JSON list of N, CA and C in Angstrom, two decimals:
[
{"chain": "A", "resi": 285, "resn": "MET", "atom": "N", "xyz": [-98.85, 47.01, 151.78]},
{"chain": "A", "resi": 285, "resn": "MET", "atom": "CA", "xyz": [-97.46, 46.69, 152.18]},
{"chain": "A", "resi": 285, "resn": "MET", "atom": "C", "xyz": [-96.87, 48.05, 152.75]},
{"chain": "A", "resi": 286, "resn": "SER", "atom": "N", "xyz": [-96.27, 48.08, 153.89]},
{"chain": "A", "resi": 286, "resn": "SER", "atom": "CA", "xyz": [-95.77, 49.37, 154.38]},
{"chain": "A", "resi": 286, "resn": "SER", "atom": "C", "xyz": [-94.26, 49.58, 154.09]},
{"chain": "A", "resi": 287, "resn": "TYR", "atom": "N", "xyz": [-93.78, 50.77, 154.00]},
{"chain": "A", "resi": 287, "resn": "TYR", "atom": "CA", "xyz": [-92.44, 51.04, 153.71]},
{"chain": "A", "resi": 287, "resn": "TYR", "atom": "C", "xyz": [-91.84, 51.93, 154.76]},
{"chain": "A", "resi": 288, "resn": "THR", "atom": "N", "xyz": [-90.54, 51.76, 155.03]},
{"chain": "A", "resi": 288, "resn": "THR", "atom": "CA", "xyz": [-89.84, 52.66, 155.92]},
{"chain": "A", "resi": 288, "resn": "THR", "atom": "C", "xyz": [-88.77, 53.26, 155.08]},
{"chain": "A", "resi": 289, "resn": "ILE", "atom": "N", "xyz": [-88.64, 54.68, 155.30]},
{"chain": "A", "resi": 289, "resn": "ILE", "atom": "CA", "xyz": [-87.64, 55.34, 154.64]},
{"chain": "A", "resi": 289, "resn": "ILE", "atom": "C", "xyz": [-86.66, 55.98, 155.64]},
{"chain": "A", "resi": 290, "resn": "GLY", "atom": "N", "xyz": [-85.40, 55.59, 155.56]},
{"chain": "A", "resi": 290, "resn": "GLY", "atom": "CA", "xyz": [-84.44, 56.22, 156.33]},
{"chain": "A", "resi": 290, "resn": "GLY", "atom": "C", "xyz": [-83.71, 57.27, 155.77]},
{"chain": "A", "resi": 291, "resn": "PHE", "atom": "N", "xyz": [-83.46, 58.40, 156.47]},
{"chain": "A", "resi": 291, "resn": "PHE", "atom": "CA", "xyz": [-82.81, 59.59, 155.81]},
{"chain": "A", "resi": 291, "resn": "PHE", "atom": "C", "xyz": [-81.98, 60.32, 156.97]},
{"chain": "A", "resi": 292, "resn": "VAL", "atom": "N", "xyz": [-81.04, 61.03, 156.42]},
{"chain": "A", "resi": 292, "resn": "VAL", "atom": "CA", "xyz": [-80.19, 61.97, 157.32]},
{"chain": "A", "resi": 292, "resn": "VAL", "atom": "C", "xyz": [-80.75, 63.39, 157.05]},
{"chain": "A", "resi": 293, "resn": "PRO", "atom": "N", "xyz": [-81.32, 63.96, 158.11]},
{"chain": "A", "resi": 293, "resn": "PRO", "atom": "CA", "xyz": [-81.88, 65.39, 157.89]},
{"chain": "A", "resi": 293, "resn": "PRO", "atom": "C", "xyz": [-80.75, 66.34, 157.56]},
{"chain": "A", "resi": 294, "resn": "LYS", "atom": "N", "xyz": [-81.09, 67.37, 156.80]},
{"chain": "A", "resi": 294, "resn": "LYS", "atom": "CA", "xyz": [-80.20, 68.45, 156.29]},
{"chain": "A", "resi": 294, "resn": "LYS", "atom": "C", "xyz": [-79.56, 68.97, 157.60]},
{"chain": "A", "resi": 295, "resn": "ASN", "atom": "N", "xyz": [-78.26, 69.33, 157.51]},
{"chain": "A", "resi": 295, "resn": "ASN", "atom": "CA", "xyz": [-77.56, 69.84, 158.55]},
{"chain": "A", "resi": 295, "resn": "ASN", "atom": "C", "xyz": [-77.35, 69.07, 159.83]},
{"chain": "A", "resi": 296, "resn": "GLN", "atom": "N", "xyz": [-77.55, 67.80, 159.71]},
{"chain": "A", "resi": 296, "resn": "GLN", "atom": "CA", "xyz": [-77.36, 66.84, 160.72]},
{"chain": "A", "resi": 296, "resn": "GLN", "atom": "C", "xyz": [-76.18, 65.91, 160.37]},
{"chain": "A", "resi": 297, "resn": "ARG", "atom": "N", "xyz": [-75.08, 65.68, 161.02]},
{"chain": "A", "resi": 297, "resn": "ARG", "atom": "CA", "xyz": [-74.03, 64.97, 160.66]},
{"chain": "A", "resi": 297, "resn": "ARG", "atom": "C", "xyz": [-74.11, 63.47, 161.07]},
{"chain": "A", "resi": 298, "resn": "GLU", "atom": "N", "xyz": [-74.76, 63.31, 162.21]},
{"chain": "A", "resi": 298, "resn": "GLU", "atom": "CA", "xyz": [-74.91, 61.88, 162.66]},
{"chain": "A", "resi": 298, "resn": "GLU", "atom": "C", "xyz": [-76.35, 61.47, 162.79]},
{"chain": "A", "resi": 299, "resn": "GLY", "atom": "N", "xyz": [-76.57, 60.22, 162.83]},
{"chain": "A", "resi": 299, "resn": "GLY", "atom": "CA", "xyz": [-77.99, 59.76, 163.15]},
{"chain": "A", "resi": 299, "resn": "GLY", "atom": "C", "xyz": [-78.91, 59.66, 161.89]},
{"chain": "A", "resi": 300, "resn": "ILE", "atom": "N", "xyz": [-79.67, 58.77, 161.91]},
{"chain": "A", "resi": 300, "resn": "ILE", "atom": "CA", "xyz": [-80.61, 58.57, 160.76]},
{"chain": "A", "resi": 300, "resn": "ILE", "atom": "C", "xyz": [-82.01, 58.70, 161.36]},
{"chain": "A", "resi": 301, "resn": "SER", "atom": "N", "xyz": [-82.90, 59.39, 160.61]},
{"chain": "A", "resi": 301, "resn": "SER", "atom": "CA", "xyz": [-84.27, 59.54, 161.00]},
{"chain": "A", "resi": 301, "resn": "SER", "atom": "C", "xyz": [-85.07, 58.58, 160.08]},
{"chain": "A", "resi": 302, "resn": "ALA", "atom": "N", "xyz": [-86.17, 58.12, 160.49]},
{"chain": "A", "resi": 302, "resn": "ALA", "atom": "CA", "xyz": [-86.97, 57.28, 159.63]},
{"chain": "A", "resi": 302, "resn": "ALA", "atom": "C", "xyz": [-88.47, 57.73, 159.64]},
{"chain": "A", "resi": 303, "resn": "THR", "atom": "N", "xyz": [-89.15, 57.49, 158.56]},
{"chain": "A", "resi": 303, "resn": "THR", "atom": "CA", "xyz": [-90.52, 57.69, 158.40]},
{"chain": "A", "resi": 303, "resn": "THR", "atom": "C", "xyz": [-91.36, 56.61, 157.71]},
{"chain": "A", "resi": 304, "resn": "GLU", "atom": "N", "xyz": [-92.48, 56.35, 157.90]},
{"chain": "A", "resi": 304, "resn": "GLU", "atom": "CA", "xyz": [-93.29, 55.28, 157.35]},
{"chain": "A", "resi": 304, "resn": "GLU", "atom": "C", "xyz": [-94.24, 55.79, 156.38]},
{"chain": "A", "resi": 305, "resn": "ALA", "atom": "N", "xyz": [-94.53, 54.93, 155.31]},
{"chain": "A", "resi": 305, "resn": "ALA", "atom": "CA", "xyz": [-95.56, 55.14, 154.25]},
{"chain": "A", "resi": 305, "resn": "ALA", "atom": "C", "xyz": [-96.31, 53.89, 154.14]},
{"chain": "A", "resi": 306, "resn": "PRO", "atom": "N", "xyz": [-97.56, 53.97, 153.95]},
{"chain": "A", "resi": 306, "resn": "PRO", "atom": "CA", "xyz": [-98.43, 52.73, 153.86]},
{"chain": "A", "resi": 306, "resn": "PRO", "atom": "C", "xyz": [-98.42, 52.14, 152.46]},
{"chain": "A", "resi": 307, "resn": "THR", "atom": "N", "xyz": [-97.99, 52.85, 151.45]},
{"chain": "A", "resi": 307, "resn": "THR", "atom": "CA", "xyz": [-98.10, 52.28, 150.08]},
{"chain": "A", "resi": 307, "resn": "THR", "atom": "C", "xyz": [-96.74, 52.71, 149.39]},
{"chain": "A", "resi": 308, "resn": "ALA", "atom": "N", "xyz": [-96.52, 52.07, 148.22]},
{"chain": "A", "resi": 308, "resn": "ALA", "atom": "CA", "xyz": [-95.25, 52.39, 147.44]},
{"chain": "A", "resi": 308, "resn": "ALA", "atom": "C", "xyz": [-95.43, 53.83, 146.84]},
{"chain": "A", "resi": 309, "resn": "ASN", "atom": "N", "xyz": [-96.60, 54.23, 146.32]},
{"chain": "A", "resi": 309, "resn": "ASN", "atom": "CA", "xyz": [-96.84, 55.53, 145.84]},
{"chain": "A", "resi": 309, "resn": "ASN", "atom": "C", "xyz": [-96.64, 56.63, 146.81]},
{"chain": "A", "resi": 310, "resn": "GLN", "atom": "N", "xyz": [-97.07, 56.33, 148.10]},
{"chain": "A", "resi": 310, "resn": "GLN", "atom": "CA", "xyz": [-96.88, 57.35, 149.13]},
{"chain": "A", "resi": 310, "resn": "GLN", "atom": "C", "xyz": [-95.42, 57.41, 149.53]},
{"chain": "A", "resi": 311, "resn": "ALA", "atom": "N", "xyz": [-94.75, 56.32, 149.53]},
{"chain": "A", "resi": 311, "resn": "ALA", "atom": "CA", "xyz": [-93.32, 56.15, 149.82]},
{"chain": "A", "resi": 311, "resn": "ALA", "atom": "C", "xyz": [-92.55, 57.03, 148.92]},
{"chain": "A", "resi": 312, "resn": "LEU", "atom": "N", "xyz": [-92.94, 56.86, 147.57]},
{"chain": "A", "resi": 312, "resn": "LEU", "atom": "CA", "xyz": [-92.28, 57.85, 146.44]},
{"chain": "A", "resi": 312, "resn": "LEU", "atom": "C", "xyz": [-92.52, 59.31, 146.82]},
{"chain": "A", "resi": 313, "resn": "ALA", "atom": "N", "xyz": [-93.67, 59.64, 147.16]},
{"chain": "A", "resi": 313, "resn": "ALA", "atom": "CA", "xyz": [-94.05, 61.07, 147.43]},
{"chain": "A", "resi": 313, "resn": "ALA", "atom": "C", "xyz": [-93.20, 61.61, 148.60]},
{"chain": "A", "resi": 314, "resn": "VAL", "atom": "N", "xyz": [-92.96, 60.68, 149.62]},
{"chain": "A", "resi": 314, "resn": "VAL", "atom": "CA", "xyz": [-92.11, 61.04, 150.88]},
{"chain": "A", "resi": 314, "resn": "VAL", "atom": "C", "xyz": [-90.65, 61.24, 150.29]},
{"chain": "A", "resi": 315, "resn": "ILE", "atom": "N", "xyz": [-90.18, 60.32, 149.45]},
{"chain": "A", "resi": 315, "resn": "ILE", "atom": "CA", "xyz": [-88.88, 60.39, 148.96]},
{"chain": "A", "resi": 315, "resn": "ILE", "atom": "C", "xyz": [-88.65, 61.70, 148.25]},
{"chain": "A", "resi": 316, "resn": "VAL", "atom": "N", "xyz": [-89.51, 62.01, 147.31]},
{"chain": "A", "resi": 316, "resn": "VAL", "atom": "CA", "xyz": [-89.47, 63.31, 146.53]},
{"chain": "A", "resi": 316, "resn": "VAL", "atom": "C", "xyz": [-89.43, 64.49, 147.42]},
{"chain": "A", "resi": 317, "resn": "ALA", "atom": "N", "xyz": [-90.32, 64.47, 148.44]},
{"chain": "A", "resi": 317, "resn": "ALA", "atom": "CA", "xyz": [-90.37, 65.72, 149.38]},
{"chain": "A", "resi": 317, "resn": "ALA", "atom": "C", "xyz": [-89.00, 65.80, 150.14]},
{"chain": "A", "resi": 318, "resn": "LEU", "atom": "N", "xyz": [-88.49, 64.61, 150.63]},
{"chain": "A", "resi": 318, "resn": "LEU", "atom": "CA", "xyz": [-87.21, 64.69, 151.31]},
{"chain": "A", "resi": 318, "resn": "LEU", "atom": "C", "xyz": [-86.01, 65.18, 150.36]},
{"chain": "A", "resi": 319, "resn": "GLN", "atom": "N", "xyz": [-86.02, 64.62, 149.16]},
{"chain": "A", "resi": 319, "resn": "GLN", "atom": "CA", "xyz": [-84.99, 65.05, 148.20]},
{"chain": "A", "resi": 319, "resn": "GLN", "atom": "C", "xyz": [-85.01, 66.60, 147.92]},
{"chain": "A", "resi": 320, "resn": "GLU", "atom": "N", "xyz": [-86.26, 67.05, 147.84]},
{"chain": "A", "resi": 320, "resn": "GLU", "atom": "CA", "xyz": [-86.47, 68.50, 147.66]},
{"chain": "A", "resi": 320, "resn": "GLU", "atom": "C", "xyz": [-85.85, 69.35, 148.62]},
{"chain": "A", "resi": 321, "resn": "ARG", "atom": "N", "xyz": [-85.88, 68.84, 149.84]},
{"chain": "A", "resi": 321, "resn": "ARG", "atom": "CA", "xyz": [-85.21, 69.48, 151.00]},
{"chain": "A", "resi": 321, "resn": "ARG", "atom": "C", "xyz": [-83.83, 69.21, 151.22]},
{"chain": "A", "resi": 322, "resn": "ALA", "atom": "N", "xyz": [-83.23, 68.54, 150.26]},
{"chain": "A", "resi": 322, "resn": "ALA", "atom": "CA", "xyz": [-81.78, 68.07, 150.30]},
{"chain": "A", "resi": 322, "resn": "ALA", "atom": "C", "xyz": [-81.56, 67.15, 151.39]},
{"chain": "A", "resi": 323, "resn": "GLU", "atom": "N", "xyz": [-82.41, 66.36, 151.69]},
{"chain": "A", "resi": 323, "resn": "GLU", "atom": "CA", "xyz": [-82.26, 65.18, 152.71]},
{"chain": "A", "resi": 323, "resn": "GLU", "atom": "C", "xyz": [-81.59, 64.04, 152.01]},
{"chain": "A", "resi": 324, "resn": "GLU", "atom": "N", "xyz": [-80.69, 63.32, 152.72]},
{"chain": "A", "resi": 324, "resn": "GLU", "atom": "CA", "xyz": [-79.97, 62.22, 152.04]},
{"chain": "A", "resi": 324, "resn": "GLU", "atom": "C", "xyz": [-80.85, 60.91, 152.47]},
{"chain": "A", "resi": 325, "resn": "ILE", "atom": "N", "xyz": [-81.27, 60.23, 151.37]},
{"chain": "A", "resi": 325, "resn": "ILE", "atom": "CA", "xyz": [-81.99, 58.88, 151.66]},
{"chain": "A", "resi": 325, "resn": "ILE", "atom": "C", "xyz": [-80.95, 57.88, 151.92]},
{"chain": "A", "resi": 326, "resn": "LYS", "atom": "N", "xyz": [-81.21, 57.14, 153.05]},
{"chain": "A", "resi": 326, "resn": "LYS", "atom": "CA", "xyz": [-80.17, 56.07, 153.42]},
{"chain": "A", "resi": 326, "resn": "LYS", "atom": "C", "xyz": [-80.64, 54.75, 153.02]},
{"chain": "A", "resi": 327, "resn": "PHE", "atom": "N", "xyz": [-82.02, 54.48, 153.30]},
{"chain": "A", "resi": 327, "resn": "PHE", "atom": "CA", "xyz": [-82.48, 53.18, 152.92]},
{"chain": "A", "resi": 327, "resn": "PHE", "atom": "C", "xyz": [-83.99, 53.23, 152.74]},
{"chain": "A", "resi": 328, "resn": "ILE", "atom": "N", "xyz": [-84.55, 52.28, 151.94]},
{"chain": "A", "resi": 328, "resn": "ILE", "atom": "CA", "xyz": [-85.95, 51.98, 151.88]},
{"chain": "A", "resi": 328, "resn": "ILE", "atom": "C", "xyz": [-86.12, 50.51, 152.13]},
{"chain": "A", "resi": 329, "resn": "ARG", "atom": "N", "xyz": [-87.09, 50.32, 152.98]},
{"chain": "A", "resi": 329, "resn": "ARG", "atom": "CA", "xyz": [-87.36, 48.85, 153.35]},
{"chain": "A", "resi": 329, "resn": "ARG", "atom": "C", "xyz": [-88.84, 48.62, 153.44]},
{"chain": "A", "resi": 330, "resn": "SER", "atom": "N", "xyz": [-89.09, 47.38, 153.28]},
{"chain": "A", "resi": 330, "resn": "SER", "atom": "CA", "xyz": [-90.52, 46.84, 153.48]},
{"chain": "A", "resi": 330, "resn": "SER", "atom": "C", "xyz": [-90.36, 45.51, 154.10]},
{"chain": "A", "resi": 331, "resn": "PRO", "atom": "N", "xyz": [-91.33, 45.16, 154.97]},
{"chain": "A", "resi": 331, "resn": "PRO", "atom": "CA", "xyz": [-91.35, 43.77, 155.62]},
{"chain": "A", "resi": 331, "resn": "PRO", "atom": "C", "xyz": [-91.28, 42.65, 154.55]},
{"chain": "A", "resi": 332, "resn": "GLN", "atom": "N", "xyz": [-92.04, 42.88, 153.44]},
{"chain": "A", "resi": 332, "resn": "GLN", "atom": "CA", "xyz": [-92.11, 41.79, 152.44]},
{"chain": "A", "resi": 332, "resn": "GLN", "atom": "C", "xyz": [-90.96, 41.71, 151.52]},
{"chain": "A", "resi": 333, "resn": "GLU", "atom": "N", "xyz": [-90.46, 42.90, 151.15]},
{"chain": "A", "resi": 333, "resn": "GLU", "atom": "CA", "xyz": [-89.28, 42.88, 150.17]},
{"chain": "A", "resi": 333, "resn": "GLU", "atom": "C", "xyz": [-87.88, 43.10, 150.71]},
{"chain": "A", "resi": 334, "resn": "GLY", "atom": "N", "xyz": [-87.82, 43.56, 151.94]},
{"chain": "A", "resi": 334, "resn": "GLY", "atom": "CA", "xyz": [-86.45, 43.92, 152.57]},
{"chain": "A", "resi": 334, "resn": "GLY", "atom": "C", "xyz": [-86.06, 45.17, 152.07]},
{"chain": "A", "resi": 335, "resn": "GLU", "atom": "N", "xyz": [-84.74, 45.38, 152.11]},
{"chain": "A", "resi": 335, "resn": "GLU", "atom": "CA", "xyz": [-84.13, 46.60, 151.64]},
{"chain": "A", "resi": 335, "resn": "GLU", "atom": "C", "xyz": [-84.16, 46.73, 150.16]},
{"chain": "A", "resi": 336, "resn": "MET", "atom": "N", "xyz": [-84.43, 47.92, 149.51]},
{"chain": "A", "resi": 336, "resn": "MET", "atom": "CA", "xyz": [-84.52, 48.05, 148.11]},
{"chain": "A", "resi": 336, "resn": "MET", "atom": "C", "xyz": [-84.04, 49.50, 147.76]},
{"chain": "A", "resi": 337, "resn": "GLY", "atom": "N", "xyz": [-83.84, 49.68, 146.43]},
{"chain": "A", "resi": 337, "resn": "GLY", "atom": "CA", "xyz": [-83.57, 50.97, 145.92]},
{"chain": "A", "resi": 337, "resn": "GLY", "atom": "C", "xyz": [-84.73, 51.67, 145.36]},
{"chain": "A", "resi": 338, "resn": "ILE", "atom": "N", "xyz": [-84.51, 53.02, 144.88]},
{"chain": "A", "resi": 338, "resn": "ILE", "atom": "CA", "xyz": [-85.58, 53.64, 144.38]},
{"chain": "A", "resi": 338, "resn": "ILE", "atom": "C", "xyz": [-86.12, 53.00, 143.09]},
{"chain": "A", "resi": 339, "resn": "GLU", "atom": "N", "xyz": [-85.30, 52.35, 142.26]},
{"chain": "A", "resi": 339, "resn": "GLU", "atom": "CA", "xyz": [-85.83, 51.76, 141.12]},
{"chain": "A", "resi": 339, "resn": "GLU", "atom": "C", "xyz": [-86.78, 50.65, 141.41]},
{"chain": "A", "resi": 340, "resn": "MET", "atom": "N", "xyz": [-86.49, 49.81, 142.49]},
{"chain": "A", "resi": 340, "resn": "MET", "atom": "CA", "xyz": [-87.48, 48.69, 142.86]},
{"chain": "A", "resi": 340, "resn": "MET", "atom": "C", "xyz": [-88.68, 49.42, 143.46]},
{"chain": "A", "resi": 341, "resn": "LEU", "atom": "N", "xyz": [-88.63, 50.40, 144.05]},
{"chain": "A", "resi": 341, "resn": "LEU", "atom": "CA", "xyz": [-89.88, 51.09, 144.70]},
{"chain": "A", "resi": 341, "resn": "LEU", "atom": "C", "xyz": [-90.67, 51.71, 143.54]},
{"chain": "A", "resi": 342, "resn": "LEU", "atom": "N", "xyz": [-90.04, 52.14, 142.48]},
{"chain": "A", "resi": 342, "resn": "LEU", "atom": "CA", "xyz": [-90.85, 52.65, 141.32]},
{"chain": "A", "resi": 342, "resn": "LEU", "atom": "C", "xyz": [-91.53, 51.39, 140.62]},
{"chain": "A", "resi": 343, "resn": "LEU", "atom": "N", "xyz": [-90.90, 50.40, 140.61]},
{"chain": "A", "resi": 343, "resn": "LEU", "atom": "CA", "xyz": [-91.50, 49.19, 139.98]},
{"chain": "A", "resi": 343, "resn": "LEU", "atom": "C", "xyz": [-92.76, 48.76, 140.83]},
{"chain": "A", "resi": 344, "resn": "LEU", "atom": "N", "xyz": [-92.55, 48.62, 142.13]},
{"chain": "A", "resi": 344, "resn": "LEU", "atom": "CA", "xyz": [-93.62, 48.30, 143.06]},
{"chain": "A", "resi": 344, "resn": "LEU", "atom": "C", "xyz": [-94.81, 49.27, 143.00]},
{"chain": "A", "resi": 345, "resn": "ALA", "atom": "N", "xyz": [-94.51, 50.62, 142.87]},
{"chain": "A", "resi": 345, "resn": "ALA", "atom": "CA", "xyz": [-95.59, 51.62, 142.78]},
{"chain": "A", "resi": 345, "resn": "ALA", "atom": "C", "xyz": [-96.34, 51.36, 141.52]},
{"chain": "A", "resi": 346, "resn": "LYS", "atom": "N", "xyz": [-95.63, 50.95, 140.37]},
{"chain": "A", "resi": 346, "resn": "LYS", "atom": "CA", "xyz": [-96.39, 50.84, 139.18]},
{"chain": "A", "resi": 346, "resn": "LYS", "atom": "C", "xyz": [-97.28, 49.55, 139.24]},
{"chain": "A", "resi": 347, "resn": "GLU", "atom": "N", "xyz": [-96.74, 48.54, 139.79]},
{"chain": "A", "resi": 347, "resn": "GLU", "atom": "CA", "xyz": [-97.60, 47.38, 140.04]},
{"chain": "A", "resi": 347, "resn": "GLU", "atom": "C", "xyz": [-98.72, 47.71, 141.01]},
{"chain": "A", "resi": 348, "resn": "GLU", "atom": "N", "xyz": [-98.53, 48.43, 142.02]},
{"chain": "A", "resi": 348, "resn": "GLU", "atom": "CA", "xyz": [-99.61, 48.78, 142.97]},
{"chain": "A", "resi": 348, "resn": "GLU", "atom": "C", "xyz": [-100.68, 49.56, 142.19]},
{"chain": "A", "resi": 349, "resn": "ALA", "atom": "N", "xyz": [-100.32, 50.47, 141.38]},
{"chain": "A", "resi": 349, "resn": "ALA", "atom": "CA", "xyz": [-101.18, 51.31, 140.59]},
{"chain": "A", "resi": 349, "resn": "ALA", "atom": "C", "xyz": [-102.06, 50.49, 139.63]},
{"chain": "A", "resi": 350, "resn": "GLU", "atom": "N", "xyz": [-101.41, 49.42, 138.97]},
{"chain": "A", "resi": 350, "resn": "GLU", "atom": "CA", "xyz": [-102.14, 48.69, 138.06]},
{"chain": "A", "resi": 350, "resn": "GLU", "atom": "C", "xyz": [-103.13, 47.73, 138.78]},
{"chain": "A", "resi": 351, "resn": "GLU", "atom": "N", "xyz": [-102.86, 47.43, 140.09]},
{"chain": "A", "resi": 351, "resn": "GLU", "atom": "CA", "xyz": [-103.70, 46.39, 140.77]},
{"chain": "A", "resi": 351, "resn": "GLU", "atom": "C", "xyz": [-104.89, 47.17, 141.33]},
{"chain": "A", "resi": 352, "resn": "MET", "atom": "N", "xyz": [-104.83, 48.49, 141.49]},
{"chain": "A", "resi": 352, "resn": "MET", "atom": "CA", "xyz": [-106.03, 49.23, 142.02]},
{"chain": "A", "resi": 352, "resn": "MET", "atom": "C", "xyz": [-107.07, 49.43, 140.93]},
{"chain": "A", "resi": 353, "resn": "PRO", "atom": "N", "xyz": [-108.29, 49.12, 141.26]},
{"chain": "A", "resi": 353, "resn": "PRO", "atom": "CA", "xyz": [-109.32, 49.39, 140.24]},
{"chain": "A", "resi": 353, "resn": "PRO", "atom": "C", "xyz": [-109.44, 50.82, 139.82]},
{"chain": "A", "resi": 354, "resn": "SER", "atom": "N", "xyz": [-109.58, 51.09, 138.55]},
{"chain": "A", "resi": 354, "resn": "SER", "atom": "CA", "xyz": [-109.78, 52.39, 138.10]},
{"chain": "A", "resi": 354, "resn": "SER", "atom": "C", "xyz": [-111.17, 52.97, 138.55]},
{"chain": "A", "resi": 355, "resn": "LYS", "atom": "N", "xyz": [-111.21, 54.23, 139.13]},
{"chain": "A", "resi": 355, "resn": "LYS", "atom": "CA", "xyz": [-112.45, 54.78, 139.54]},
{"chain": "A", "resi": 355, "resn": "LYS", "atom": "C", "xyz": [-113.17, 55.37, 138.35]},
{"chain": "A", "resi": 356, "resn": "ALA", "atom": "N", "xyz": [-114.43, 55.08, 138.31]},
{"chain": "A", "resi": 356, "resn": "ALA", "atom": "CA", "xyz": [-115.25, 55.67, 137.17]},
{"chain": "A", "resi": 356, "resn": "ALA", "atom": "C", "xyz": [-115.62, 57.07, 137.55]},
{"chain": "A", "resi": 357, "resn": "VAL", "atom": "N", "xyz": [-115.46, 57.88, 136.44]},
{"chain": "A", "resi": 357, "resn": "VAL", "atom": "CA", "xyz": [-115.89, 59.30, 136.60]},
{"chain": "A", "resi": 357, "resn": "VAL", "atom": "C", "xyz": [-117.27, 59.43, 136.26]},
{"chain": "A", "resi": 358, "resn": "THR", "atom": "N", "xyz": [-118.12, 59.99, 137.13]},
{"chain": "A", "resi": 358, "resn": "THR", "atom": "CA", "xyz": [-119.52, 60.13, 136.96]},
{"chain": "A", "resi": 358, "resn": "THR", "atom": "C", "xyz": [-119.87, 61.64, 136.94]}
]
């Protein structure tokens, strides 16, 4: 499932920029990076779930991680 994150870049008063992430975990990483740069998150969307908040994205990332098979360490 892909995710679109809309944000307002620092020092920009108008307009929203957006970026894409292919997984919930990668979307969380993008959001953390944006927040570290003081970017304002405006929305998080996916085609399947629609618009959501960070809490929902955290839940989806947890479910995504549980669905992925564990890699055996050799």
